[in-house]
Amino acid sequence: MKKVNSLTEIPHEILEEAMKAGIDKEEGRAGSFFHIDHSTVMSKVNEKFEGKIEVMDIKDALGKYGWLEDYRWHLVDKNKDEYTRAADREFSGGYFLRILKGAKVELPLQSCLFISEKGLKQRVHNIVIAEEGSEASIITGCALHKESSGEHVGISEFFVKKGAKLNFTMIHNWSEETVVRPRSAALVDDGATFVSNYICMNPVKDLQMYPKAFCKGVGSTASFNSIIYAKDGSKIDVGSAVELSGKNSRAEIVSRTMVSGDSQIIARGMLEGIESPAKGHLECRGLILDDNSRIHAIPEIIGSKKDIELSHEAAVGKIAEKEITYLMSRGLSHDEAMSTIVRGFMDVGIMGLSKRVTV
Amino acid sequence: MLSISNLKVSVSGKEILHGVNLEIPEGETWTMFGPNGSGKTTLMMAISGMPGYSVTSGGITFLGKDITKLAMDGRAKLGIGTGFQQPPEITGVKLRDMIRICSGKGPKEDLSKDERKLVEKLRLSEFLDRDINAGFSGGEKKRAEILQLLFMKPKLLLLDEPDSGVDIESLRLIAGEVQNYIEKSGASALIITHQGEVLDYLKSEKGCVMVDGRIHCIKNPKQVLDEIRTVGYQKCIACHKMA
Ligand SMILES: Nc1ncnc2c1ncn2[C@@H]1O[C@H](COP(=O)(O)OP(=O)(O)OP(=O)(O)O)[C@@H](O)[C@H]1O
Ligand SMILES: [Mg+2]
């Protein structure tokens, strides 16, 4: 597809699906990036944010900045598996987002990675740099044409420098026929904060990812929130990991999962305390909505110094009858009560989502 | 308004209520006393339609309709408002959401000025965005229950020990608000209590005593309370037998 200068020039049926994955009008965003199949069709900074952020295709960025080569494959091992190797060989682009030093960006940046062609194998490599003291949030939507199929491999590397705050939200809107392999890692510097939110409410054939944050900086913080509903035969293996190797680093991992309709979720979580003092908590909660589905929660914590405080809690089960009847006593029908509870269960307070994203 | 005849209720296969008869006329507030485990909450749950409380004989009529088989939400919609002795907490469902549900508002609708006033009056403004009942103290839960009921605007209020664990000022507050509502709306009420202090702030026409799954001694509530204080629950049974 040829390059466009505005989201309005993107074919309606593509934009429609992208919006369900969190993409919104560009006026409400600090910058917008759109990649369809094997090409970047749009990368644009909202004029109010010129000089505060950069939004580029990764290939252009690598051409422009020689130093960027040092960032590429710095956090994710290119020989990790067949998917990383494939992405190294044949990546078609991806986003480069950079929040410049000290910039406070009030509106979210957004990016969309879209598959429009049936059976397409998309391989992208994304790099996000939040320079010292900057603050920003990013919403990334990954989606494809209804009833399409494909394979998506996305490498994402995040660099959150001294004192920076980066809030990253990824929303997946795939199909029953998509295989998805994101490979992400973040480096969190002194006093920096990395928040990563993941939302997947639509079916996906096969999704596996285990993003990791390295809290190397003194007083660095990482937090992962995942909301996943595996339905209609979805197979999902998702976790978040944090390595606490900076003094006074902290981490929190929260995952809320639901399964129905012959689906499976493996919900992983790993907190590893390497330097002390360090603190972390991991929460894995799952709702099983029928008898043909399965949740396997695997929370792990590792500590190797005495001043490390790590804890986890995991629980899977059905919706408590008591909660349903409580809501029914207030006048809701059984189904309304169930969906109210489910909505509540999924609400972990992710900020900045447009109304089009129904959690 | 509410008419219960020869009601037998079993929980987990065990009969708890052995034939309860109760007739609450429109606009009257009744107070129910009785020892722990006698079946008071069971009766209230049977009236509100809680699953698991199975009626094995007799029936319940509300506003002239037989509601014995009606589902819980149907009864709520007819005007039965239940304040629970032990309300559950629900993760992610805020007190604000509960108020919206109770007042039949859409999920995005905001509270009106008057509604916000009521929340403030019950000292629950700070709780609006907290998960319902999660980490609420005993008294806070009671206030939240009353608040929800007042938003439901029920024709019959069922209050299960609204006064236990509630400090004196809070009790005055909630009982006062309930009394206010009853006067304005002409609603009926059934209130379960052990202490009876609630009677200082709430006008009650009749009292009764539940003992071993049966109702005894229907008369002036303060008199009932006095008798329980002086001679205990046994007197109620004896008195019933004589009648
Ligand atoms: N789900 C249940 N399973 C088994 N027994 C039950 C159940 N619910 C109630 N019961 C029993 O029924 C009896 C009556 O209980 P109920 O809660 O109605 O008493 P109550 O009069 O409200 O007592 P209290 O004053 O302590 O609140 C008790 O013996 C109780 O243990
Ligand atoms: Mg009770």
Short mmCIF file of C-alpha atoms in Angstrom, two decimals, chain A residues 80-81 83 142 152-156 170 172 174 179-184 198 207-211:
data_model
loop_
_atom_site.label_atom_id
_atom_site.label_comp_id
_atom_site.label_asym_id
_atom_site.label_seq_id
_atom_site.Cartn_x
_atom_site.Cartn_y
_atom_site.Cartn_z
CA LYS A 80 16.18 -17.01 21.15
CA ASP A 81 13.96 -19.09 18.88
CA TYR A 83 10.63 -16.53 15.50
CA CYS A 142 -2.50 -5.29 16.52
CA HIS A 152 2.58 -12.14 13.39
CA VAL A 153 6.03 -11.97 14.90
CA GLY A 154 6.81 -8.71 16.66
CA ILE A 155 10.04 -7.89 18.38
CA SER A 156 9.74 -4.93 20.75
CA MET A 170 -0.93 -3.34 23.72
CA HIS A 172 -4.69 -7.57 20.33
CA TRP A 174 -6.67 -11.19 16.04
CA VAL A 179 -0.56 -17.31 15.10
CA VAL A 180 1.07 -14.63 17.22
CA ARG A 181 4.56 -14.46 18.65
CA PRO A 182 5.52 -11.17 20.26
CA ARG A 183 8.98 -11.03 21.76
CA SER A 184 9.45 -8.05 24.04
CA TYR A 198 -1.87 -6.14 27.64
CA LEU A 207 -0.50 -16.88 21.02
CA GLN A 208 2.63 -17.21 23.03
CA MET A 209 4.68 -14.48 24.68
CA TYR A 210 6.65 -13.85 27.80
CA PRO A 211 7.81 -10.23 27.87
#
